Coordinates of C-alpha atoms in Angstrom, one line a residue:
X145 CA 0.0 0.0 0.0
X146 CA 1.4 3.2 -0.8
X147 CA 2.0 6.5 1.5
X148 CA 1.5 8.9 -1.4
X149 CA -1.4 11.1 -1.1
X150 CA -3.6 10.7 -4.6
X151 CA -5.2 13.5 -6.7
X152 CA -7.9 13.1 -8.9
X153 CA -7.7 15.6 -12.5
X154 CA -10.9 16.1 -14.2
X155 CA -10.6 18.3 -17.5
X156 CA -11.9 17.7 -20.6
X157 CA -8.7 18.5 -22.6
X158 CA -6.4 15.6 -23.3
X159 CA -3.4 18.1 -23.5
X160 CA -4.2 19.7 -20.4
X161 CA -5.0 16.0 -18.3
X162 CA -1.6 14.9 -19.7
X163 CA 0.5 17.9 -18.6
X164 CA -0.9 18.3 -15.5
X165 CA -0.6 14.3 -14.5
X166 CA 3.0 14.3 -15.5
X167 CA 4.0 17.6 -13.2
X168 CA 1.8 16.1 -10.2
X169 CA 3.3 13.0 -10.5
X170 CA 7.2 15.0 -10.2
X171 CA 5.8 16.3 -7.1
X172 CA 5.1 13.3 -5.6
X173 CA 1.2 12.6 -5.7
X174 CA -0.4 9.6 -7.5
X175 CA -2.7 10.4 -10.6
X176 CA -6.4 9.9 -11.5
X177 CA -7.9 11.3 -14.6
X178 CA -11.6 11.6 -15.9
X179 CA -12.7 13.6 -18.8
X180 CA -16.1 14.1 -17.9
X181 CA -18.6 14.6 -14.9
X182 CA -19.7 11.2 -14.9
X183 CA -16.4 9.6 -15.2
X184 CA -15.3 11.9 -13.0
X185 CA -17.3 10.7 -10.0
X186 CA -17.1 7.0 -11.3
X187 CA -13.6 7.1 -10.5
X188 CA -13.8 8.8 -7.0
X189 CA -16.1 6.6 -6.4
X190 CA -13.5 3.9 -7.3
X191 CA -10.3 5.3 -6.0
X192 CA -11.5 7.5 -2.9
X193 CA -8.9 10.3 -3.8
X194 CA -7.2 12.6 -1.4
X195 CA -7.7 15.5 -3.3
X196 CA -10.1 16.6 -6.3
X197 CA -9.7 18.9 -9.1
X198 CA -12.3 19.8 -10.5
X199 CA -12.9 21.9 -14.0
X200 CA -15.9 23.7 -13.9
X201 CA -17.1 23.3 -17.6
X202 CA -17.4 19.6 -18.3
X203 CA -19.4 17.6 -20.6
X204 CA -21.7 15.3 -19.5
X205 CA -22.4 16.9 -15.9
X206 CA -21.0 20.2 -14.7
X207 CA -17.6 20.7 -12.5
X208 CA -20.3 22.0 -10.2
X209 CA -22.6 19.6 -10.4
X210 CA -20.2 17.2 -9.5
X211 CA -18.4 19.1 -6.6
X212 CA -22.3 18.7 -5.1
X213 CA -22.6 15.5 -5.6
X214 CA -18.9 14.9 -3.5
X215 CA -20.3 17.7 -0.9
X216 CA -24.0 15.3 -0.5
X217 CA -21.9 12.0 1.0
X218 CA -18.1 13.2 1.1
X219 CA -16.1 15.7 2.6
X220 CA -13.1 15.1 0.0
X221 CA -11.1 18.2 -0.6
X222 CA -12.2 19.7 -3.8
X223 CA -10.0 22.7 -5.9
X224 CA -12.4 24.2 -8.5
X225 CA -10.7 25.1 -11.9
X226 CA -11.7 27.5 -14.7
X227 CA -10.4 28.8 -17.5
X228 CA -13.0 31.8 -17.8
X229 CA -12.1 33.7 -14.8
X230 CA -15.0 34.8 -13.7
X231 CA -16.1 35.9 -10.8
X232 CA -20.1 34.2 -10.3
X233 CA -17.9 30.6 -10.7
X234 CA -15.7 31.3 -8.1
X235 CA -19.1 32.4 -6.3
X236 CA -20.9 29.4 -7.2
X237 CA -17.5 27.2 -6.6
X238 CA -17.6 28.3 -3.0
X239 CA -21.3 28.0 -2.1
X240 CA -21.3 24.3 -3.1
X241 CA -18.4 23.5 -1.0
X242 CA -15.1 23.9 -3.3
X243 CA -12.3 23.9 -0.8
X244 CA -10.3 26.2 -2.9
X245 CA -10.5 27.9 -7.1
X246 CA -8.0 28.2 -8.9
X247 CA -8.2 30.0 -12.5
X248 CA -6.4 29.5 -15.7
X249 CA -3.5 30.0 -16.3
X250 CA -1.9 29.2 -13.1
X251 CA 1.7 28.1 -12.1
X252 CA 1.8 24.2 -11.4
X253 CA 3.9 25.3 -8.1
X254 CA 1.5 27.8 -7.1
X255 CA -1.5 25.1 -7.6
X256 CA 0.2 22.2 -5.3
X257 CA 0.9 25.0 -3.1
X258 CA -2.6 25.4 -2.8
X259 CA -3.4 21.7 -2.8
X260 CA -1.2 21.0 0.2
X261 CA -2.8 23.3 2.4
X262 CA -6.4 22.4 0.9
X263 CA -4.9 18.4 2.3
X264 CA -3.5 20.3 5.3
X265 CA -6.8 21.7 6.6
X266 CA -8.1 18.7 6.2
X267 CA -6.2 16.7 8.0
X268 CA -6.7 19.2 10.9
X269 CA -10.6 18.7 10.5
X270 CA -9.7 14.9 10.9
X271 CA -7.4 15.0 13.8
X272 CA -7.6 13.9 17.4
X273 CA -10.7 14.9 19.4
X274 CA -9.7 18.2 20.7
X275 CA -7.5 19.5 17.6
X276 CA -10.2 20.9 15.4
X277 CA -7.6 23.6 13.7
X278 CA -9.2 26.5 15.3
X279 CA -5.9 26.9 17.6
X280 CA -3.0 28.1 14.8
X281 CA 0.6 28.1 15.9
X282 CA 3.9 29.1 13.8
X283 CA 7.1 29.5 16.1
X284 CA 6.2 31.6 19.2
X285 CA 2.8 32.8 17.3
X286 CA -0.1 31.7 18.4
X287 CA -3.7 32.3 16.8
X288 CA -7.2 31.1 18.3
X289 CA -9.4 31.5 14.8
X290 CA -12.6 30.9 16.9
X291 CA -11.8 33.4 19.5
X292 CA -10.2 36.0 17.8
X293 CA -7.3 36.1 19.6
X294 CA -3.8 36.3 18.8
X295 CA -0.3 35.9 21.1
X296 CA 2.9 36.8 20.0
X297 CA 5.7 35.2 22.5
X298 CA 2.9 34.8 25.0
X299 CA 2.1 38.4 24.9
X300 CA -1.4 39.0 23.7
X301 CA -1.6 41.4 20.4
X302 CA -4.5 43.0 19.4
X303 CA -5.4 42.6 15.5
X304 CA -8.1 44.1 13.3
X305 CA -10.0 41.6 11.5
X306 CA -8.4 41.8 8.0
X307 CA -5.1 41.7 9.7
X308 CA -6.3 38.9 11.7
X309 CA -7.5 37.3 8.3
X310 CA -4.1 37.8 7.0
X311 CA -2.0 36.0 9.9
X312 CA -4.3 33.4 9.6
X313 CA -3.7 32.9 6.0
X314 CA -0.3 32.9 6.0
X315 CA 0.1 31.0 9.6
X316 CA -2.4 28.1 7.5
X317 CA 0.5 28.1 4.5
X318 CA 3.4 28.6 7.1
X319 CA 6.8 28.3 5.1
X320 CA 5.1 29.0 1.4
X321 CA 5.0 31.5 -0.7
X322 CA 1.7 33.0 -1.0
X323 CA 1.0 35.4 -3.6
X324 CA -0.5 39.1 -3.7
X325 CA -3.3 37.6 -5.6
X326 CA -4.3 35.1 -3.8
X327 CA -4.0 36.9 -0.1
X328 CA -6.1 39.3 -1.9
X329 CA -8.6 37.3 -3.1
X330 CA -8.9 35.2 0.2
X331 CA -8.8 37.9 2.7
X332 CA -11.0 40.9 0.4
X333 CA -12.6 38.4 -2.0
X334 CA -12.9 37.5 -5.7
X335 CA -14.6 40.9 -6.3
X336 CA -12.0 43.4 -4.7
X337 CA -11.4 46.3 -7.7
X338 CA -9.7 48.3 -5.1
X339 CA -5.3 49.1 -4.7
X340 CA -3.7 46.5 -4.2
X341 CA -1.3 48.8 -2.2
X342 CA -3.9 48.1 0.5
X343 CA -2.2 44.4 0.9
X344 CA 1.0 46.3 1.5
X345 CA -0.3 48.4 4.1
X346 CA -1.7 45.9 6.0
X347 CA 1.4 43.2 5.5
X348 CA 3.5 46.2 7.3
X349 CA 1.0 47.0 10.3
X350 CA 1.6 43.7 10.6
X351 CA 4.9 43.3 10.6
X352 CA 4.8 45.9 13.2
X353 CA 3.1 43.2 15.4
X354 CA 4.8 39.8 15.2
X355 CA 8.5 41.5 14.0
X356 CA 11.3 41.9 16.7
X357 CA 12.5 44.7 14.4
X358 CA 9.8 45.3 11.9
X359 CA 11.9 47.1 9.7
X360 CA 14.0 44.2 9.1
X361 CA 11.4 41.7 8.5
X362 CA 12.2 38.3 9.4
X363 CA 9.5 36.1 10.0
X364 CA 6.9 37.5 7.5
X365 CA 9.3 38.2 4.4
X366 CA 8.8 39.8 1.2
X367 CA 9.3 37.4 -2.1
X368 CA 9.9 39.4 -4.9
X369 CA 7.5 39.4 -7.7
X370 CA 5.6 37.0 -5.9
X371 CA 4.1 37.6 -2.3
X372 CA 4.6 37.1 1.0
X373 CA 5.9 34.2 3.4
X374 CA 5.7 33.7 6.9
X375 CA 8.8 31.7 8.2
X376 CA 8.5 29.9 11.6

């Protein structure tokens, strides 16, 4: 019996399936593929998957469609994928109980980025009685998601909610790179038109929180031309 954590692809192009199955496989996952809705459940059914991603146009039966069907008897993790971008799938993605969406074009590092947390959270849901994930903790940081409450070195900090929002993203992908764009869309959602100098703000009130010396940022570093990290 293996160890490696398996991903089911579901995408209707043969290209796409192919390229996609080839780079998971580098990184260490083992690969199901459907082409359709129906195949696509006939082979969860078949395999039980780890993981689940899921295009949202499909023939046969919708990426959606299908992500509900998971949802009625399952709680698989399920990443949504589209190539249209727009926002009412991301929307609709969510509200049937997508895990995660992801749009095309997308970096294959970025996505298994994205995957491993999805798999992380959800082996926090699964954990001993007691460890629901609501208790986050990176290095001497400590983050309570249920009661709003945040400790840095045992000392409590006080954090407004979209700051809040932010440690707990980055705390949840501790030692990944998470980009502008997806803090962004997680923490002021899909529909956010606004600067995205507002991210930068925030990321350096921050700082000014959990850094010793917040001008020389060490736990919550700057990747350039990508996003931000926290280290541990």
């Amino acid at each position: 019996m293996t160890d490696l954590l398996s991903v089911l692809v579901v995408d209707d192009e043969p290209a796409f399936r192919e390229g996609l199955r080839q780079a998971l496989k580098q990184e260490g996952f083992v690969v199901h593929l459907a082409s359709d809705g129906e195949e696509a459940l006939e082979v969860w059914r078949a395999y039980h998957p780890d993981i689940v991603l899921l295009d949202v146009m499909l023939p046969r039966m919708s990426g959606i469609d299908v992500c509900r069907e998971i949802r009625a008897v399952d709680d698989t993790p399920v990443i949504m994928v589209s190539a249209r971008n727009e926002e009412i799938d991301a929307v609709v993605a969510l509200e049937v109980g997508a895990d995660d969406y992801v749009a095309k074009p997308y970096r294959v590092r970025e996505l298994v980025a994205r995957m491993r947390t999805v798999l992380r959270r959800a082996g926090l849901r699964n954990a001993a009685p007691g460890t629901d994930g609501s208790v986050l903790e990176v290095g001497d940081i400590s983050l309570d998601k249920e009661r709003h409450e945040v400790s840095v070195a045992g000392e409590a900090v006080q954090l407004p909610l979209k700051e809040f929002q932010l440690l707990a993203l980055l705390m949840e992908n501790a030692g990944i790179v998470v980009t502008r764009q997806t803090l962004i869309n997680r923490v002021w959602g899909f529909d956010y038109v606004g600067d995205t100098k507002t991210l930068d703000v925030h990321v350096k009130r921050l700082r000014a929180k959990v850094e010793p010396s917040p001008d020389r940022p060490e736990r919550l570093v700057t990747i350039r031309g990508l996003g931000y990290k926290l280290n541990s």
